[in-house]
PDB file of C-alpha atoms in Angstrom:
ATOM      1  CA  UNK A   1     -63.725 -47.149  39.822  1.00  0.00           C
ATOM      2  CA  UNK A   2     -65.986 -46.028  43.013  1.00  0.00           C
ATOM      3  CA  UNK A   3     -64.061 -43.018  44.450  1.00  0.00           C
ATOM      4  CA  UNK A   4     -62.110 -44.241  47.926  1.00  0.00           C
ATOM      5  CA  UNK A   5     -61.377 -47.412  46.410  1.00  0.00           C
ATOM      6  CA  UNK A   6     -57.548 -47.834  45.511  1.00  0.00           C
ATOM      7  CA  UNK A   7     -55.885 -48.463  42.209  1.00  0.00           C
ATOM      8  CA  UNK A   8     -54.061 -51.410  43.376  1.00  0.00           C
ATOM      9  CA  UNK A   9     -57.577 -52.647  44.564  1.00  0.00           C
ATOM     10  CA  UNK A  10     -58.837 -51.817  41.328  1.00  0.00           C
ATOM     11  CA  UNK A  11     -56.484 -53.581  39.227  1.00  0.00           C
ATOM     12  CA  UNK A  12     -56.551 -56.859  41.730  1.00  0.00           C
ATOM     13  CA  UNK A  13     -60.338 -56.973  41.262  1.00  0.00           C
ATOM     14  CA  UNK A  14     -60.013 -56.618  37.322  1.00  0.00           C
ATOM     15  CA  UNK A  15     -58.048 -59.420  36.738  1.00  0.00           C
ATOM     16  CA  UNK A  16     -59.630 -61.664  39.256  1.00  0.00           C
ATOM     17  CA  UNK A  17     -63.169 -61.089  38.146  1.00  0.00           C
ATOM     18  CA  UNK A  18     -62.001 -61.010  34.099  1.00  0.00           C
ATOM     19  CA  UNK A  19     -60.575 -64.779  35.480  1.00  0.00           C
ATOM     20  CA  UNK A  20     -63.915 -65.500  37.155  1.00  0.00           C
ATOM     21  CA  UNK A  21     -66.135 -64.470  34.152  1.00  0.00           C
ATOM     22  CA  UNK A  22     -63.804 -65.788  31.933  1.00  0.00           C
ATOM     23  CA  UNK A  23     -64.001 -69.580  33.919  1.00  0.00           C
ATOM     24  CA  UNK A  24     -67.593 -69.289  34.269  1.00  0.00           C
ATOM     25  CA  UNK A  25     -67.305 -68.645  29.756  1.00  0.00           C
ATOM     26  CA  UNK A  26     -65.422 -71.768  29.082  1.00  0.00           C
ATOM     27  CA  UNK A  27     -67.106 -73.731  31.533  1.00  0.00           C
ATOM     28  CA  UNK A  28     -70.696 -73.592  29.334  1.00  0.00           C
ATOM     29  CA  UNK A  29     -68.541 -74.517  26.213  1.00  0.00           C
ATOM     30  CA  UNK A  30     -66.814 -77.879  28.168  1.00  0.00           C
ATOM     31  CA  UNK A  31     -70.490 -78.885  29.790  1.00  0.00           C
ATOM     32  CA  UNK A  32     -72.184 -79.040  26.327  1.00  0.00           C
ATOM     33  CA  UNK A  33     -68.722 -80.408  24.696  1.00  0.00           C
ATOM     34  CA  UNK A  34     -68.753 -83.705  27.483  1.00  0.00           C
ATOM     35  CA  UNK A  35     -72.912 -83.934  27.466  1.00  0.00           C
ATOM     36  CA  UNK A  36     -72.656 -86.354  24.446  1.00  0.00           C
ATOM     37  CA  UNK A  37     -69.889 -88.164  25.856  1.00  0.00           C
ATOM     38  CA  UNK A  38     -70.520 -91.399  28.027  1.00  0.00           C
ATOM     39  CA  UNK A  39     -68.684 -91.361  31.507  1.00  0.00           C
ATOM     40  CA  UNK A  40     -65.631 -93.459  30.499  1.00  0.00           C
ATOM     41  CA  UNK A  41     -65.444 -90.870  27.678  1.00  0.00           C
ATOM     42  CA  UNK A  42     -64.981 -88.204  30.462  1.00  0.00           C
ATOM     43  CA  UNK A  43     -61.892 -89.073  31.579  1.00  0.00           C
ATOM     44  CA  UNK A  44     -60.519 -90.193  35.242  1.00  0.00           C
ATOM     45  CA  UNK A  45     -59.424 -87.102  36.843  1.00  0.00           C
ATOM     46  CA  UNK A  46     -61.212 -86.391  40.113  1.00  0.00           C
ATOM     47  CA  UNK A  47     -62.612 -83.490  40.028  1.00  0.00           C
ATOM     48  CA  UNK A  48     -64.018 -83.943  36.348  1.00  0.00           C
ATOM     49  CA  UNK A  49     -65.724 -87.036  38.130  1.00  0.00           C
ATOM     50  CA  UNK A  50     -67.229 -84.952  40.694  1.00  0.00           C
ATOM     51  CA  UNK A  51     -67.989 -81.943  38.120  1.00  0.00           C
ATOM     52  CA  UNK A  52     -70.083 -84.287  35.427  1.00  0.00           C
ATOM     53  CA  UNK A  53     -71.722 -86.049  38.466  1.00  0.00           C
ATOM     54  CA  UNK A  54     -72.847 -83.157  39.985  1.00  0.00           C
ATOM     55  CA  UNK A  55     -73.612 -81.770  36.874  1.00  0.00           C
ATOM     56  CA  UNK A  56     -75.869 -84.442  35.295  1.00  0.00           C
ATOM     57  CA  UNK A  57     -77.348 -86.321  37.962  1.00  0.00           C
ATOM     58  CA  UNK A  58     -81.003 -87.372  37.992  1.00  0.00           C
ATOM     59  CA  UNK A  59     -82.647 -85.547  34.745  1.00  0.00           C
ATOM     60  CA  UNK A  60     -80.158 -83.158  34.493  1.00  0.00           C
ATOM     61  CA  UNK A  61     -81.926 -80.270  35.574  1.00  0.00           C
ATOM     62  CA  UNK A  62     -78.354 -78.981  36.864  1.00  0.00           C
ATOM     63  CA  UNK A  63     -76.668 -77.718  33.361  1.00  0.00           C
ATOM     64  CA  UNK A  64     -80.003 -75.608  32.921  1.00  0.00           C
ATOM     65  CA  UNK A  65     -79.666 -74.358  36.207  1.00  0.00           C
ATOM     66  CA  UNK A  66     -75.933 -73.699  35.963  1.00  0.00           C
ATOM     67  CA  UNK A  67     -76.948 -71.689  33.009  1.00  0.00           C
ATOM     68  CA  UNK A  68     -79.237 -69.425  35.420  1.00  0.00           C
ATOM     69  CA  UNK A  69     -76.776 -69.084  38.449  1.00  0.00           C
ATOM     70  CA  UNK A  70     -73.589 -68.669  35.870  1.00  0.00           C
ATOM     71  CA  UNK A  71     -75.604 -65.451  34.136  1.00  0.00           C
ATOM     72  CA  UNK A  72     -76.544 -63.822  37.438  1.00  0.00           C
ATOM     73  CA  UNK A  73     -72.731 -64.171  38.561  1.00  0.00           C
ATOM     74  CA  UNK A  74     -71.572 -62.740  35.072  1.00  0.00           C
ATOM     75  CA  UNK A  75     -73.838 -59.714  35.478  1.00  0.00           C
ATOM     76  CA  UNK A  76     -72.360 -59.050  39.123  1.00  0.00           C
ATOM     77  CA  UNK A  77     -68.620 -59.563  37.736  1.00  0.00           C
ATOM     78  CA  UNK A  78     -69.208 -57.304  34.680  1.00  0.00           C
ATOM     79  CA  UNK A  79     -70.993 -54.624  36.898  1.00  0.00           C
ATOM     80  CA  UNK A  80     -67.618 -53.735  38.471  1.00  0.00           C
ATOM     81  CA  UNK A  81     -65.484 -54.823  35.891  1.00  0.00           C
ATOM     82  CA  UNK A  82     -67.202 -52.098  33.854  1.00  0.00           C
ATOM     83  CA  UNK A  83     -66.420 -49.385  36.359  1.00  0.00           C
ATOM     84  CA  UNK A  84     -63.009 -50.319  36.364  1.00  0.00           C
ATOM     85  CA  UNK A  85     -62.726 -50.061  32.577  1.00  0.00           C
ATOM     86  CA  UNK A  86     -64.999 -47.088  31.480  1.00  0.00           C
ATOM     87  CA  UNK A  87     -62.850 -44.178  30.938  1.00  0.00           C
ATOM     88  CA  UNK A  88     -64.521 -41.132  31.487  1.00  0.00           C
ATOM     89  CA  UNK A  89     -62.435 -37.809  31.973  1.00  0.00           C
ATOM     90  CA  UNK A  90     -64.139 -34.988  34.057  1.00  0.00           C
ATOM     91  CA  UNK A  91     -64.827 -31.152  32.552  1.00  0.00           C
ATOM     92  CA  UNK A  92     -61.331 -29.445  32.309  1.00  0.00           C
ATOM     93  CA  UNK A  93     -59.170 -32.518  32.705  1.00  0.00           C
ATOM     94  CA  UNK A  94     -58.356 -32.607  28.546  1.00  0.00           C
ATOM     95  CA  UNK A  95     -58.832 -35.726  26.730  1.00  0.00           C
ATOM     96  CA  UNK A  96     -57.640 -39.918  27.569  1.00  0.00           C
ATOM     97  CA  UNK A  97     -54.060 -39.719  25.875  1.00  0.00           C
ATOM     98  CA  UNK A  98     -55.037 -36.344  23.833  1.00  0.00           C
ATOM     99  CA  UNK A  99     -57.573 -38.082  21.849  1.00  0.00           C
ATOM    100  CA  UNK A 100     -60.236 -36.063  19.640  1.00  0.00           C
ATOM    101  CA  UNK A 101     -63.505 -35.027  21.287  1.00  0.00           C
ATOM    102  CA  UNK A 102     -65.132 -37.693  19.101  1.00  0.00           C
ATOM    103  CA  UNK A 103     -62.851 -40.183  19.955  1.00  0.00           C
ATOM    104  CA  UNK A 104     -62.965 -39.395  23.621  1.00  0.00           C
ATOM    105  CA  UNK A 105     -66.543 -39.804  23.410  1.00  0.00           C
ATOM    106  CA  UNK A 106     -66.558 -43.105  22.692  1.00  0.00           C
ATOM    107  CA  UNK A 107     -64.617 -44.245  25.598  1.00  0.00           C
ATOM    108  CA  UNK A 108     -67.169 -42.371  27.328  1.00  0.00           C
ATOM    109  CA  UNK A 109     -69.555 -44.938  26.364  1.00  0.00           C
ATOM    110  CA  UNK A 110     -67.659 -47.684  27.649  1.00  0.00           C
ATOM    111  CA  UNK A 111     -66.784 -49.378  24.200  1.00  0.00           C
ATOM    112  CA  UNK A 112     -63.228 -49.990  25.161  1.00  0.00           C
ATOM    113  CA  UNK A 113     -64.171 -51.841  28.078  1.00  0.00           C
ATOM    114  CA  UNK A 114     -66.232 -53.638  26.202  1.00  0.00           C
ATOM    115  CA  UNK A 115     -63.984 -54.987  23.641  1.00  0.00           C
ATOM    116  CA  UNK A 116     -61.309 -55.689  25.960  1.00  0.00           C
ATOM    117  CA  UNK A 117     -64.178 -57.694  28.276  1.00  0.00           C
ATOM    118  CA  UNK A 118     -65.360 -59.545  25.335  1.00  0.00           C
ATOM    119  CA  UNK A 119     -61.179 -60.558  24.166  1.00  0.00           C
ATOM    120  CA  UNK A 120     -60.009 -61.526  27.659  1.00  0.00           C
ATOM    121  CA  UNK A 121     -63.062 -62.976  29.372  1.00  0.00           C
ATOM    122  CA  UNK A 122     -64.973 -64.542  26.767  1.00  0.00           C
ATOM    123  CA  UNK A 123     -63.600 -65.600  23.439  1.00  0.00           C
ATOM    124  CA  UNK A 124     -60.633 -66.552  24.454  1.00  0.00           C
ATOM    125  CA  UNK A 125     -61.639 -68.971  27.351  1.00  0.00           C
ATOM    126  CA  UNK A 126     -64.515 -70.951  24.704  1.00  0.00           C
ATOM    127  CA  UNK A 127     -61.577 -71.513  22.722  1.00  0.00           C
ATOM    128  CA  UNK A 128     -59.511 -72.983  24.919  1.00  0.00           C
ATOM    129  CA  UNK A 129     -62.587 -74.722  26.729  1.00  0.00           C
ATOM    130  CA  UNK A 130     -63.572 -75.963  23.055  1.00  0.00           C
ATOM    131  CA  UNK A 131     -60.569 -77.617  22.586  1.00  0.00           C
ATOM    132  CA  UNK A 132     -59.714 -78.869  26.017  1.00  0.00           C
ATOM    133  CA  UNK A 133     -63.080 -79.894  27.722  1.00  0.00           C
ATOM    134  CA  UNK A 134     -61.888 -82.723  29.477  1.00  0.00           C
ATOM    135  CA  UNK A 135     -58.871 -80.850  31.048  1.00  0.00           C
ATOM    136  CA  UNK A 136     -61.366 -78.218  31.760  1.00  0.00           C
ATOM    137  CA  UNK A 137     -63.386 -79.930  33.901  1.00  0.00           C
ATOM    138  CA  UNK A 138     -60.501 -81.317  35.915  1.00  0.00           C
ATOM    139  CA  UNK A 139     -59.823 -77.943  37.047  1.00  0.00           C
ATOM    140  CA  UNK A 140     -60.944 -77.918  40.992  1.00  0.00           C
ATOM    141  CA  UNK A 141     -61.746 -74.093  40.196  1.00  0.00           C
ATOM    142  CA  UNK A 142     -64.288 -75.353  37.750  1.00  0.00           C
ATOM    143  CA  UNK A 143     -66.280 -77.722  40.299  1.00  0.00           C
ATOM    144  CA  UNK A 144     -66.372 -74.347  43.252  1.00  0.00           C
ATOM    145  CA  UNK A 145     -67.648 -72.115  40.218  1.00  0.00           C
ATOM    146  CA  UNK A 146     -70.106 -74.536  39.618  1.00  0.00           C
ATOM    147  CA  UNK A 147     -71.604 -75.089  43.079  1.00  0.00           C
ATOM    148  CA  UNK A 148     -71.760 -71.392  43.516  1.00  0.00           C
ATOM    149  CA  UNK A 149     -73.677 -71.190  40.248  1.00  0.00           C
ATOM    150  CA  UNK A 150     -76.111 -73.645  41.471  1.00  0.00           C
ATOM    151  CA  UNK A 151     -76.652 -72.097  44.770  1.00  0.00           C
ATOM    152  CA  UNK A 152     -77.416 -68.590  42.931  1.00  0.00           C
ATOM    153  CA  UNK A 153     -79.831 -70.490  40.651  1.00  0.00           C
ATOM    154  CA  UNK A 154     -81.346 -72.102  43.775  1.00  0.00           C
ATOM    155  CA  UNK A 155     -82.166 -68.605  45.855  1.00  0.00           C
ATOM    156  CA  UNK A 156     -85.194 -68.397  42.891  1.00  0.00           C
ATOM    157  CA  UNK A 157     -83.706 -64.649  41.873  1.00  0.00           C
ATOM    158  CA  UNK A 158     -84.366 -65.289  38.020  1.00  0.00           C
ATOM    159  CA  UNK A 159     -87.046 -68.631  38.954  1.00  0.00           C
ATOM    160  CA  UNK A 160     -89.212 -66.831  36.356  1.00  0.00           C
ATOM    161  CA  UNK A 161     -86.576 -68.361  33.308  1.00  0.00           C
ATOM    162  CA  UNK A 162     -87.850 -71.549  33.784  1.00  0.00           C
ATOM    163  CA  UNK A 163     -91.581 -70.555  33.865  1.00  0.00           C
ATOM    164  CA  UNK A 164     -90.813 -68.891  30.374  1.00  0.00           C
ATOM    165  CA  UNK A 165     -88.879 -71.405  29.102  1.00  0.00           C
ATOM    166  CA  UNK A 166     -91.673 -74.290  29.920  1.00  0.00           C
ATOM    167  CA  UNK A 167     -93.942 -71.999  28.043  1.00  0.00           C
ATOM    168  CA  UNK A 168     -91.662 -72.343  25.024  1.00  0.00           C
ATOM    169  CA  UNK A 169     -91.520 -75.801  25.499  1.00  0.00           C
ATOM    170  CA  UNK A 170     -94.900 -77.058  25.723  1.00  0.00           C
ATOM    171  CA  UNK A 171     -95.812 -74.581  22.535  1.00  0.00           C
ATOM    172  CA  UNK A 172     -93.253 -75.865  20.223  1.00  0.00           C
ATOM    173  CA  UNK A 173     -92.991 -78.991  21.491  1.00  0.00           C
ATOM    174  CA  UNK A 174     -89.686 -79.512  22.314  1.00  0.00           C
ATOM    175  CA  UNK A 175     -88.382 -83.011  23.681  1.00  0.00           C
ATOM    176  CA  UNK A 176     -84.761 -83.779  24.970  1.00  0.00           C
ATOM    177  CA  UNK A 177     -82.326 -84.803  22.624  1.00  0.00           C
ATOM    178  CA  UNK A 178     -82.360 -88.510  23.986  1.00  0.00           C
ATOM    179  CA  UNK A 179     -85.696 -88.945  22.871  1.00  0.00           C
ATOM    180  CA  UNK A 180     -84.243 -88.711  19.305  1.00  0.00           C
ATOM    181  CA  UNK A 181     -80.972 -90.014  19.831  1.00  0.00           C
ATOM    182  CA  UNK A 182     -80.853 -91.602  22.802  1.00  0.00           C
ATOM    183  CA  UNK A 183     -77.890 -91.221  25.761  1.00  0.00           C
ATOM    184  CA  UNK A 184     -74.755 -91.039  24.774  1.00  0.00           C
ATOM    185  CA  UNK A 185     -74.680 -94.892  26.706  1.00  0.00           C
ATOM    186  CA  UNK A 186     -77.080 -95.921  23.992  1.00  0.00           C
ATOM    187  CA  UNK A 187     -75.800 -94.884  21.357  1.00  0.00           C
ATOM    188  CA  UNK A 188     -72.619 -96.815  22.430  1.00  0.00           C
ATOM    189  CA  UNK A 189     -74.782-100.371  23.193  1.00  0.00           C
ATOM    190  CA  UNK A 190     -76.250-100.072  19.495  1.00  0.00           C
ATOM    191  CA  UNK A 191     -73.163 -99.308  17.715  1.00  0.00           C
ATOM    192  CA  UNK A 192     -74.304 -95.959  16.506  1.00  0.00           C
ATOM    193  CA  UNK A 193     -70.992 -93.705  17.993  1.00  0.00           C
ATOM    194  CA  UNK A 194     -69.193 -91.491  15.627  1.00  0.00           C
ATOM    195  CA  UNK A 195     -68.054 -92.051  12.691  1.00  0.00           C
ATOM    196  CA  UNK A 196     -63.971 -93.335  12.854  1.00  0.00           C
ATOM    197  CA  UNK A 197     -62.586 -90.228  11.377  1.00  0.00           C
ATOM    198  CA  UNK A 198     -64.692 -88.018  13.700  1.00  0.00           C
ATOM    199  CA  UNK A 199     -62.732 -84.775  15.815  1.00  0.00           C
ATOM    200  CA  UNK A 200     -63.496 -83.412  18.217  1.00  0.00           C
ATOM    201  CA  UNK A 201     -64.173 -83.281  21.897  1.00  0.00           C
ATOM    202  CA  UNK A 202     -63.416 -86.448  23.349  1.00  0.00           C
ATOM    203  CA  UNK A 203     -61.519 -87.674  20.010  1.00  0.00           C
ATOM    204  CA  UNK A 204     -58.213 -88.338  19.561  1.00  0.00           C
ATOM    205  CA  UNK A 205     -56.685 -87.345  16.391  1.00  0.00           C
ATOM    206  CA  UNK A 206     -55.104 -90.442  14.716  1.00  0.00           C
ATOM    207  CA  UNK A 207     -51.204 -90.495  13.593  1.00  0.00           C
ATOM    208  CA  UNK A 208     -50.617 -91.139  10.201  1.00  0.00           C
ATOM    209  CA  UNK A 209     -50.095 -94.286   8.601  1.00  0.00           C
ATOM    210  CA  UNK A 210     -52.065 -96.101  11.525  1.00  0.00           C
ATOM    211  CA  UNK A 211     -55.318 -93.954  10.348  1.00  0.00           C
ATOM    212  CA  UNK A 212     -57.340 -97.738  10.289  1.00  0.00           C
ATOM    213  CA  UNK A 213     -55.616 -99.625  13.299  1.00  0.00           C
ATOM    214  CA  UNK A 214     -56.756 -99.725  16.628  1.00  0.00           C
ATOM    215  CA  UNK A 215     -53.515 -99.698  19.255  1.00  0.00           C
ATOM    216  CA  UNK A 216     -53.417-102.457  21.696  1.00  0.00           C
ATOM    217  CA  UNK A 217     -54.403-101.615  25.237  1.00  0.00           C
ATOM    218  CA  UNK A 218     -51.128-103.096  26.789  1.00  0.00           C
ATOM    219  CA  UNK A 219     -49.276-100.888  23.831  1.00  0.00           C
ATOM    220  CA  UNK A 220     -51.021 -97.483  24.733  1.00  0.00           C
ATOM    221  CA  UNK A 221     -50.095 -98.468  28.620  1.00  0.00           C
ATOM    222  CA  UNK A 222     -46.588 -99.395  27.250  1.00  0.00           C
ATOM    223  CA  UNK A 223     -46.158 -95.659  25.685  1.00  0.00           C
ATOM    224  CA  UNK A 224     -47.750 -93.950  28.862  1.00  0.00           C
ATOM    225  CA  UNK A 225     -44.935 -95.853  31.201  1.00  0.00           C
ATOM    226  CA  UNK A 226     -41.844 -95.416  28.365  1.00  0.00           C
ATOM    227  CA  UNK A 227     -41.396 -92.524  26.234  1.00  0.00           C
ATOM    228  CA  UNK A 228     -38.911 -93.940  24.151  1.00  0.00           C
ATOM    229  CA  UNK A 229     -41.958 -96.288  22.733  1.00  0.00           C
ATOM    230  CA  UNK A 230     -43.713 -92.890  21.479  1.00  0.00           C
ATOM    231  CA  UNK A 231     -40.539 -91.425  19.871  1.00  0.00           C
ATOM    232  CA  UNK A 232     -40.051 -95.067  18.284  1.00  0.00           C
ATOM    233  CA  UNK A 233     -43.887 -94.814  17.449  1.00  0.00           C
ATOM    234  CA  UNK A 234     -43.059 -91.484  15.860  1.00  0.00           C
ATOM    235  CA  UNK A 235     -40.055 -92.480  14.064  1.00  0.00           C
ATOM    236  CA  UNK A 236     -42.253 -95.332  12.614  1.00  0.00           C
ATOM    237  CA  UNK A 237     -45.168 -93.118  11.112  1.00  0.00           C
ATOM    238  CA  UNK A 238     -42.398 -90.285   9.667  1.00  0.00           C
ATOM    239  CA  UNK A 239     -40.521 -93.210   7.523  1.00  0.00           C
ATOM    240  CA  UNK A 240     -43.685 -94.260   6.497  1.00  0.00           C
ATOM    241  CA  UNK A 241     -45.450 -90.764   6.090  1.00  0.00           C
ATOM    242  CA  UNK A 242     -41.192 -90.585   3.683  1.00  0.00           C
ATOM    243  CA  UNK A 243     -41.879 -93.853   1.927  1.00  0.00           C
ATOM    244  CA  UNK A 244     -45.299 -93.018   0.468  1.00  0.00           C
ATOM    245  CA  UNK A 245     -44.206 -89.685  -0.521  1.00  0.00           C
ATOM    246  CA  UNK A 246     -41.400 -91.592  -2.851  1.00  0.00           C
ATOM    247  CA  UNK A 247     -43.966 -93.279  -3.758  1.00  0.00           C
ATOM    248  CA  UNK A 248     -42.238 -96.806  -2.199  1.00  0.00           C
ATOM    249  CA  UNK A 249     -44.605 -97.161   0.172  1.00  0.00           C
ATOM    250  CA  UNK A 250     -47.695 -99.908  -0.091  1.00  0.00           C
ATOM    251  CA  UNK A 251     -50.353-101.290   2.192  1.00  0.00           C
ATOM    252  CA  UNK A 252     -48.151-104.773   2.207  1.00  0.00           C
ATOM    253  CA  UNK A 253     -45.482-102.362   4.050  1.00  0.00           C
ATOM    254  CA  UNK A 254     -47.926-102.136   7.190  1.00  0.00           C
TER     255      UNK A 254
END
């Protein structure tokens, strides 16, 4: 770190700007997982309302521009996370831990840094964002990230990105993805939503043994209210998932 600048102020600023960057990682994996999904789809918390409203209103010129502002605040968190992570040893102070010269050399370059950046900030948070989009969103940390992404997009610091990228566009001839396929809305008016066994964001893996039927609303409100109705559920789908492994069980059994 910056001489004059405490260790304890160090370490606070590591681990709050690794949580930043590492937000601002998952949050580009939830906005392209919930895109395809229509706005019942996208759950009822409140702040995943306000996220995907502010997020896709009008032509959606937002996600693009979170995109902009969310890589300019990445750069600014990784140019001090980096100084608190580069180990660099000054002439006549030995080696990091008594490492070799060569060894010691590649700290020097900032490679540890790097890998521990890429772990703790990055992977880590698209997985989780990957498999949890919805809950994601509904994070109020999610919806401040995002308005502060926009409002770096909107002070015109990288404006020459979308100059470029309408360049690309008009000479390859890109179109939006509902031209082809249509909203996610549309898709659901003409019947042509994913297949039944489809995972995935916004799908609910099915328990076995009801893999073709469709729970009644007042039944799925019955086993949010009561949990003995789930463990009942449960015990239901394990005697049958015991049957047809004896081989006893049939399709007149369901």
């Amino acid at each position: 770190m910056w001489e004059g600048v405490p260790e304890a102020v160090s370490v606070i600023l590591f681990f709050l700007l690794m949580s930043v960057v590492g937000m601002l990682e998952g949050m580009q994996i939830a906005f392209f997982a919930v895109a395809k999904l229509t706005k019942e789809e996208r759950g009822n918390s409140k702040f995943a309302q306000m996220t995907c409203d502010l997020l896709y209103k009008g032509k959606g010129m937002n996600l693009p521009g979170f995109m902009i502002g969310r890589q300019l605040c990445v750069v600014s968190c990784f140019f001090i996370v980096s100084r608190v992570t580069t180990v660099s040893m000054d002439e006549g102070e030995g080696n990091f831990w008594g490492v070799s010269d060569a060894l010691q050399g590649l700290f020097d370059t900032g490679f540890l840094g790097a890998v521990i950046t890429t772990i703790l900030a990055s992977i880590s948070w698209q997985l989780v964002a990957s498999a949890f989009p919805i809950a994601f969103l509904s994070n109020p940390i999610t919806y401040a990230l995002l308005v502060w992404c926009l409002f770096l997009e909107s002070t015109g610091i990288c404006s020459g990105a979308w100059f470029l990228a309408k360049i690309d566009k008009k000479i390859r001839g890109f179109q939006r993805d509902e031209v082809y396929i249509g909203s996610a809305e549309e898709r659901q008016a003409k019947d042509m939503g994913d297949e039944d066994d489809a995972a995935g964001p916004g799908h609910m893996a099915k328990l076995p043994g009801f893999a073709d039927m469709e729970l009644p609303a007042s039944l799925e409100k019955l086993m949010k209210e009561d949990p003995s109705v789930v463990e009942y559920i449960r015990s239901i789908s394990k005697q049958m998932e015991a049957d047809k492994a004896e081989g006893s069980f049939t399709e007149e059994n369901v």
